[in-house]
mmCIF file with all atom_site columns, C-alpha atoms in Angstrom:
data_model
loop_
_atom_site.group_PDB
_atom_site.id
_atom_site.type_symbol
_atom_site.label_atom_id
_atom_site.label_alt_id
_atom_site.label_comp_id
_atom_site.label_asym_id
_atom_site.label_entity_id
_atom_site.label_seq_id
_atom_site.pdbx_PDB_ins_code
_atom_site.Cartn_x
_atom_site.Cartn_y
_atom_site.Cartn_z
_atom_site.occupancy
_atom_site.B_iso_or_equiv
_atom_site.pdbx_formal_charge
_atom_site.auth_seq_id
_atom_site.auth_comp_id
_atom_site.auth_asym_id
_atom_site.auth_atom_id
_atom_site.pdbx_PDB_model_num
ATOM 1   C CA . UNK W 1 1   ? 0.000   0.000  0.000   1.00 42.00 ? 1   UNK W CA 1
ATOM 2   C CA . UNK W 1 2   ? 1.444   3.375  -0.947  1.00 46.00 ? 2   UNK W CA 1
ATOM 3   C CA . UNK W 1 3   ? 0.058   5.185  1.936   1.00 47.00 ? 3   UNK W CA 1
ATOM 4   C CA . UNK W 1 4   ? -2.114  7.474  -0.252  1.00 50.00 ? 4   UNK W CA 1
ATOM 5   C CA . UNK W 1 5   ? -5.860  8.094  1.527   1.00 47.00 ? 5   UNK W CA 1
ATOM 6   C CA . UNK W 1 6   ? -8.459  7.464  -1.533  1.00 47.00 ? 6   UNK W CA 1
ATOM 7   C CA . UNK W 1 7   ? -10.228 10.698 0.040   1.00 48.00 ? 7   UNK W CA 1
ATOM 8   C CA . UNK W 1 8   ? -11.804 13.627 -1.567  1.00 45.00 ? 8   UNK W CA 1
ATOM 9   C CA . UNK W 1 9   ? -8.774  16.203 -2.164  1.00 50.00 ? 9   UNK W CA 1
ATOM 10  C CA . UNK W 1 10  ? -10.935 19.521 -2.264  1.00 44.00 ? 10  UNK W CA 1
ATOM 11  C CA . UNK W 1 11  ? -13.620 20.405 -0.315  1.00 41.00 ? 11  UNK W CA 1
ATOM 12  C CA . UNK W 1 12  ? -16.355 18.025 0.314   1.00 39.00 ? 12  UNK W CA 1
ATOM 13  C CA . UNK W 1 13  ? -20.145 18.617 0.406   1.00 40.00 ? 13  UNK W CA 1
ATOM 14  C CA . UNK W 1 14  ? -19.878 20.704 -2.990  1.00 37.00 ? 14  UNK W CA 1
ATOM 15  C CA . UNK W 1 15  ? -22.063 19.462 -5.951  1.00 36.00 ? 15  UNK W CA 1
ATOM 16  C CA . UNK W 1 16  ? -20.788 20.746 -9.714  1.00 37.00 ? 16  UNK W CA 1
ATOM 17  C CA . UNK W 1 17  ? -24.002 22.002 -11.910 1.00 35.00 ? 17  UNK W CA 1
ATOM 18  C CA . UNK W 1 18  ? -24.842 20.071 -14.855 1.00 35.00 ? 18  UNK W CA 1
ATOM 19  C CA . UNK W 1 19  ? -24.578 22.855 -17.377 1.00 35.00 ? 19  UNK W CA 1
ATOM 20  C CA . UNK W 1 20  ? -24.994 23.161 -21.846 1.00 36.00 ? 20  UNK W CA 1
ATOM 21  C CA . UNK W 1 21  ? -21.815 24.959 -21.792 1.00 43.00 ? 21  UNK W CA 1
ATOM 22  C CA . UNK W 1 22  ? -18.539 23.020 -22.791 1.00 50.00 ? 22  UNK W CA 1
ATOM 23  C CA . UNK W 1 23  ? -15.513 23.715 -20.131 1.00 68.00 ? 23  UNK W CA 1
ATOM 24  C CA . UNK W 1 24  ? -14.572 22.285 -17.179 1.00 78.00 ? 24  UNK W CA 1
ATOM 25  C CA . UNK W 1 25  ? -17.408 21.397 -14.585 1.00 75.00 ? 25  UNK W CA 1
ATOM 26  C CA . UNK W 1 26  ? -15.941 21.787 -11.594 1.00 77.00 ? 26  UNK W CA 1
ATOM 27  C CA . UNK W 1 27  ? -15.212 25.392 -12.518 1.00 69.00 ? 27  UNK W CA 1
ATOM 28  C CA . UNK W 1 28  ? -12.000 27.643 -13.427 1.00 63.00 ? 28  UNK W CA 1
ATOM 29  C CA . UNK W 1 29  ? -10.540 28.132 -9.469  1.00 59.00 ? 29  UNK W CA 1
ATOM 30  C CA . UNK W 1 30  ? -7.148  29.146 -10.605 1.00 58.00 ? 30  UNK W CA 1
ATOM 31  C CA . UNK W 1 31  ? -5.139  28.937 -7.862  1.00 60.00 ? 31  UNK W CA 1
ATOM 32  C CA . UNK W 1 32  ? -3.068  26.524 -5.651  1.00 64.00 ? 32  UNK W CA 1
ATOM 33  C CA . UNK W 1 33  ? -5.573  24.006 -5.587  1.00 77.00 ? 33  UNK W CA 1
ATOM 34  C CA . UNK W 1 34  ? -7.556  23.725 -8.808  1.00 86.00 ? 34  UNK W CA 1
ATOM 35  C CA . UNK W 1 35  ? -6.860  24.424 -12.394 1.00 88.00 ? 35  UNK W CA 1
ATOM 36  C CA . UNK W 1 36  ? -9.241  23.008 -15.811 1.00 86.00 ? 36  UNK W CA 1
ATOM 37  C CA . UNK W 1 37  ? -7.599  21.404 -18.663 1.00 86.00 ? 37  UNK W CA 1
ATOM 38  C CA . UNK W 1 38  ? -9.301  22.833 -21.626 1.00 82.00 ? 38  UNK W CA 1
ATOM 39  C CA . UNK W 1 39  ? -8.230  20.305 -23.677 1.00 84.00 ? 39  UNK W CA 1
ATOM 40  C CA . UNK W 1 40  ? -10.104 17.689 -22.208 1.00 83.00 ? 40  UNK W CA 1
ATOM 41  C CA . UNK W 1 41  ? -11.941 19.544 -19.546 1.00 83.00 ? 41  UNK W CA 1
ATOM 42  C CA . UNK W 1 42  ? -10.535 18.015 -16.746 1.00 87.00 ? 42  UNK W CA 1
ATOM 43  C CA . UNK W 1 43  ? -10.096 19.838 -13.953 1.00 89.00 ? 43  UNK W CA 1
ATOM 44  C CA . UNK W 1 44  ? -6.479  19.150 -11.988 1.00 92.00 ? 44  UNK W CA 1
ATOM 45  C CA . UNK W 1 45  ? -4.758  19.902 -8.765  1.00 92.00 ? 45  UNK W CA 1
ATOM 46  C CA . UNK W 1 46  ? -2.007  19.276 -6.316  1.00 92.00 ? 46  UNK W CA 1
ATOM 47  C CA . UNK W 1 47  ? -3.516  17.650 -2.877  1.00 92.00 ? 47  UNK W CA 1
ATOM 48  C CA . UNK W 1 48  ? -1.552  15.752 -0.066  1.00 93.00 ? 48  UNK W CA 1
ATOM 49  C CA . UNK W 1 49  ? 1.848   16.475 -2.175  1.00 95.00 ? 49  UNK W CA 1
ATOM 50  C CA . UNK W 1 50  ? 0.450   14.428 -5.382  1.00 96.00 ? 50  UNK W CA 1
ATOM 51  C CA . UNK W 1 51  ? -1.294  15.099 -8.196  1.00 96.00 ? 51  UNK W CA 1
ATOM 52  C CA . UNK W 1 52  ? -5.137  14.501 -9.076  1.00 94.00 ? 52  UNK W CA 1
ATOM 53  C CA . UNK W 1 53  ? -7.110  14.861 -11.817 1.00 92.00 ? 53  UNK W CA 1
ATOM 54  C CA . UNK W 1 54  ? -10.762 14.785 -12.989 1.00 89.00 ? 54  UNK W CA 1
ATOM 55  C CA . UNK W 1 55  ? -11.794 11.471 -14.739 1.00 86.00 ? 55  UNK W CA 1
ATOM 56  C CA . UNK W 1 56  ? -14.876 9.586  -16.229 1.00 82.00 ? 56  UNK W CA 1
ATOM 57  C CA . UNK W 1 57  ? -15.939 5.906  -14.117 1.00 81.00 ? 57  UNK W CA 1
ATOM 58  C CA . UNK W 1 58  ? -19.477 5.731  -13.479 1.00 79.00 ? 58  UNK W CA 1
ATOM 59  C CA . UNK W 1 59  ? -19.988 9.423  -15.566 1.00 74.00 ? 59  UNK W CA 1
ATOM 60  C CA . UNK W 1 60  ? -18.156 7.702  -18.617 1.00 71.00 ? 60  UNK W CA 1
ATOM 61  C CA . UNK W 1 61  ? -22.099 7.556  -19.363 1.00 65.00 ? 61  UNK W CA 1
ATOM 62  C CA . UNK W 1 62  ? -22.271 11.635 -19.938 1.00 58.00 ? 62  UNK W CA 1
ATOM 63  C CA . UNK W 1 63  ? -19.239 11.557 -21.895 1.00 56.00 ? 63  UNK W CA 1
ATOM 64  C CA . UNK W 1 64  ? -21.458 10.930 -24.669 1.00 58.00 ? 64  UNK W CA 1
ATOM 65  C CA . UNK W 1 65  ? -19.001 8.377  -26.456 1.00 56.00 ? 65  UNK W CA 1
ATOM 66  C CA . UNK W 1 66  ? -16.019 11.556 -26.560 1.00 54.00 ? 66  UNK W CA 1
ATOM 67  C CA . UNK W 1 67  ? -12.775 9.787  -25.648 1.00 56.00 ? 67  UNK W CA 1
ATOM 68  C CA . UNK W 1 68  ? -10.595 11.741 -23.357 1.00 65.00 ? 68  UNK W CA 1
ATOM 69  C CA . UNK W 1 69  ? -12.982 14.466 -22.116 1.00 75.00 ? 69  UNK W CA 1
ATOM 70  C CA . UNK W 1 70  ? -14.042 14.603 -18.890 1.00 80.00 ? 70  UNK W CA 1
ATOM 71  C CA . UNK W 1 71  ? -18.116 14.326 -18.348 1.00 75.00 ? 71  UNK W CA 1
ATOM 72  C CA . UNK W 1 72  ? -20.247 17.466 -17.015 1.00 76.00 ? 72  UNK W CA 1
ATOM 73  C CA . UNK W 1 73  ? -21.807 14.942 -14.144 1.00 77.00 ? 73  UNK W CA 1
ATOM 74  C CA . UNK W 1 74  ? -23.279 15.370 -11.051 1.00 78.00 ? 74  UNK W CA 1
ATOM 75  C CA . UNK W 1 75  ? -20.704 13.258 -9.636  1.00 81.00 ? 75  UNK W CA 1
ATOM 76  C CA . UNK W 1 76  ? -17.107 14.633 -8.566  1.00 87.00 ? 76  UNK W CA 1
ATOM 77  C CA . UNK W 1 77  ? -14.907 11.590 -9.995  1.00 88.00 ? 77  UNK W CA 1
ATOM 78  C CA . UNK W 1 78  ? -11.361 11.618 -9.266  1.00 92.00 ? 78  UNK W CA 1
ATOM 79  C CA . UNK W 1 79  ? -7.993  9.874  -9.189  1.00 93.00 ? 79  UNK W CA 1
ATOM 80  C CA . UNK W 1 80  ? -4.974  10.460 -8.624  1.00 96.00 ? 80  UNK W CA 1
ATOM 81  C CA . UNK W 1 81  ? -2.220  10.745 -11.361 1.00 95.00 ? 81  UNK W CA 1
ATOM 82  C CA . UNK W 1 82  ? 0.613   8.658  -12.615 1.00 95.00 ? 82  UNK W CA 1
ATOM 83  C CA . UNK W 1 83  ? 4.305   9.955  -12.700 1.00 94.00 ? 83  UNK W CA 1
ATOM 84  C CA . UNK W 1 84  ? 6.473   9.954  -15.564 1.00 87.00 ? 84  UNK W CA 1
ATOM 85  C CA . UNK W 1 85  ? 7.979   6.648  -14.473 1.00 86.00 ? 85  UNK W CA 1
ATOM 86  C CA . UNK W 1 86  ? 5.098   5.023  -12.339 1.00 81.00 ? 86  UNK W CA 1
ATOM 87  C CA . UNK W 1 87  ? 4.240   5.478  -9.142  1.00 92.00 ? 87  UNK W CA 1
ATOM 88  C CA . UNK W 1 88  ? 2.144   9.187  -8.147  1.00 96.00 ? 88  UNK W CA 1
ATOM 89  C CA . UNK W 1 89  ? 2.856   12.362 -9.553  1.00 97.00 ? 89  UNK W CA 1
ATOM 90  C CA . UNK W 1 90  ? 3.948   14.471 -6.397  1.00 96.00 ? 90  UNK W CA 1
ATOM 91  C CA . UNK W 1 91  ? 3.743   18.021 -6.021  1.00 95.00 ? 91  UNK W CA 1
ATOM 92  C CA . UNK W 1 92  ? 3.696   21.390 -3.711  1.00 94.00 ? 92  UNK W CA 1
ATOM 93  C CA . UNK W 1 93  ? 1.488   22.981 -6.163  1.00 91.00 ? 93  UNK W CA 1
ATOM 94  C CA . UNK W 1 94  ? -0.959  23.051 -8.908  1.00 91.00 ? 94  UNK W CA 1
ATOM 95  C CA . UNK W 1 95  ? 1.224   24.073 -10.990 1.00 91.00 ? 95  UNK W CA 1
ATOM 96  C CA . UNK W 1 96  ? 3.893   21.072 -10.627 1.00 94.00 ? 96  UNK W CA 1
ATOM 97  C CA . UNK W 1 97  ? 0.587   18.860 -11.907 1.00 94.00 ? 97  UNK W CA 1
ATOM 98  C CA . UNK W 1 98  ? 0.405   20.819 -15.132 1.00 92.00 ? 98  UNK W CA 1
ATOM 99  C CA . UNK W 1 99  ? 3.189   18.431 -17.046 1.00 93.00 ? 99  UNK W CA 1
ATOM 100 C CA . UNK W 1 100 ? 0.889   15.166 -15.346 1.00 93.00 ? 100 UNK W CA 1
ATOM 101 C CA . UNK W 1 101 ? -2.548  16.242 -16.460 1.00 88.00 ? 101 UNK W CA 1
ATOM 102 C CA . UNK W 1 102 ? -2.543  13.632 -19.918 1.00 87.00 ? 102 UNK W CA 1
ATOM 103 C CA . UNK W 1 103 ? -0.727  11.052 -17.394 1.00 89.00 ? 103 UNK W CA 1
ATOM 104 C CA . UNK W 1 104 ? -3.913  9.364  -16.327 1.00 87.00 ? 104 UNK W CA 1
ATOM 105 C CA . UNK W 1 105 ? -4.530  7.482  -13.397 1.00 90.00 ? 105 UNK W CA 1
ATOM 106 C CA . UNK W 1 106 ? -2.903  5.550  -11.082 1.00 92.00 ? 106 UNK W CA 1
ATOM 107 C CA . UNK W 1 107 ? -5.943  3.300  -10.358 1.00 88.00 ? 107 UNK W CA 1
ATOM 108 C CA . UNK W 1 108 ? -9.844  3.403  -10.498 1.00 88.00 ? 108 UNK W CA 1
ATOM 109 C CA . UNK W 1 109 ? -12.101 6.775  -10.381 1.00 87.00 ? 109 UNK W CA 1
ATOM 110 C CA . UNK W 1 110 ? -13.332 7.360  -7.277  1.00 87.00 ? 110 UNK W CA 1
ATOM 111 C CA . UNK W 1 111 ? -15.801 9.761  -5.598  1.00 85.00 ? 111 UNK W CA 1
#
């Protein structure tokens, strides 16, 4: 076991919006904890010293078949990221995640 608690990173109790607009769903919080990916509209961040990012389990449904973009879903799926050579990403902020963000994850999505 790596010693990593599966636990919600940011804060819990907060429900994203199911919204027609294409971004990120979790919002644009650019600071030291949360960033969006454009690209994919994942949003990212730096939590516990590693790096997590968005991701599509049970929401893979609302992805409407799009490969690689993350799902505007009621549910705040999460996981954390892989390094460059296995093993977590770490980091100190949200900005050491920003080379990590197309990594994908270390294991399952997870609420």
């Amino acid at each position: 076991s790596s010693g990593i608690n599966a636990e919600w990173p940011l804060r819990p109790g907060v429900c994203s919006l199911l919204v027609a607009v294409h971004g990120c769903s979790w919002g644009y919080k650019e600071d030291h904890t949360m960033k969006c990916e454009a690209d994919n509209n994942c949003n990212y961040g730096c939590s516990k010293g590693y790096c997590w990012s968005q991701c599509n389990g049970a929401c893979a449904v609302r992805s409407l078949g799009v490969a690689h973009k993350c799902a505007e879903c009621n549910l705040r799926e999460w996981c954390w990221q892989k390094g460059d050579y296995g093993g977590y990403a770490q980091c100190s902020t949200v900005d050491d995640c920003y080379n990590y963000r197309f990594n994908g994850c270390t294991g399952s999505c997870t609420v």
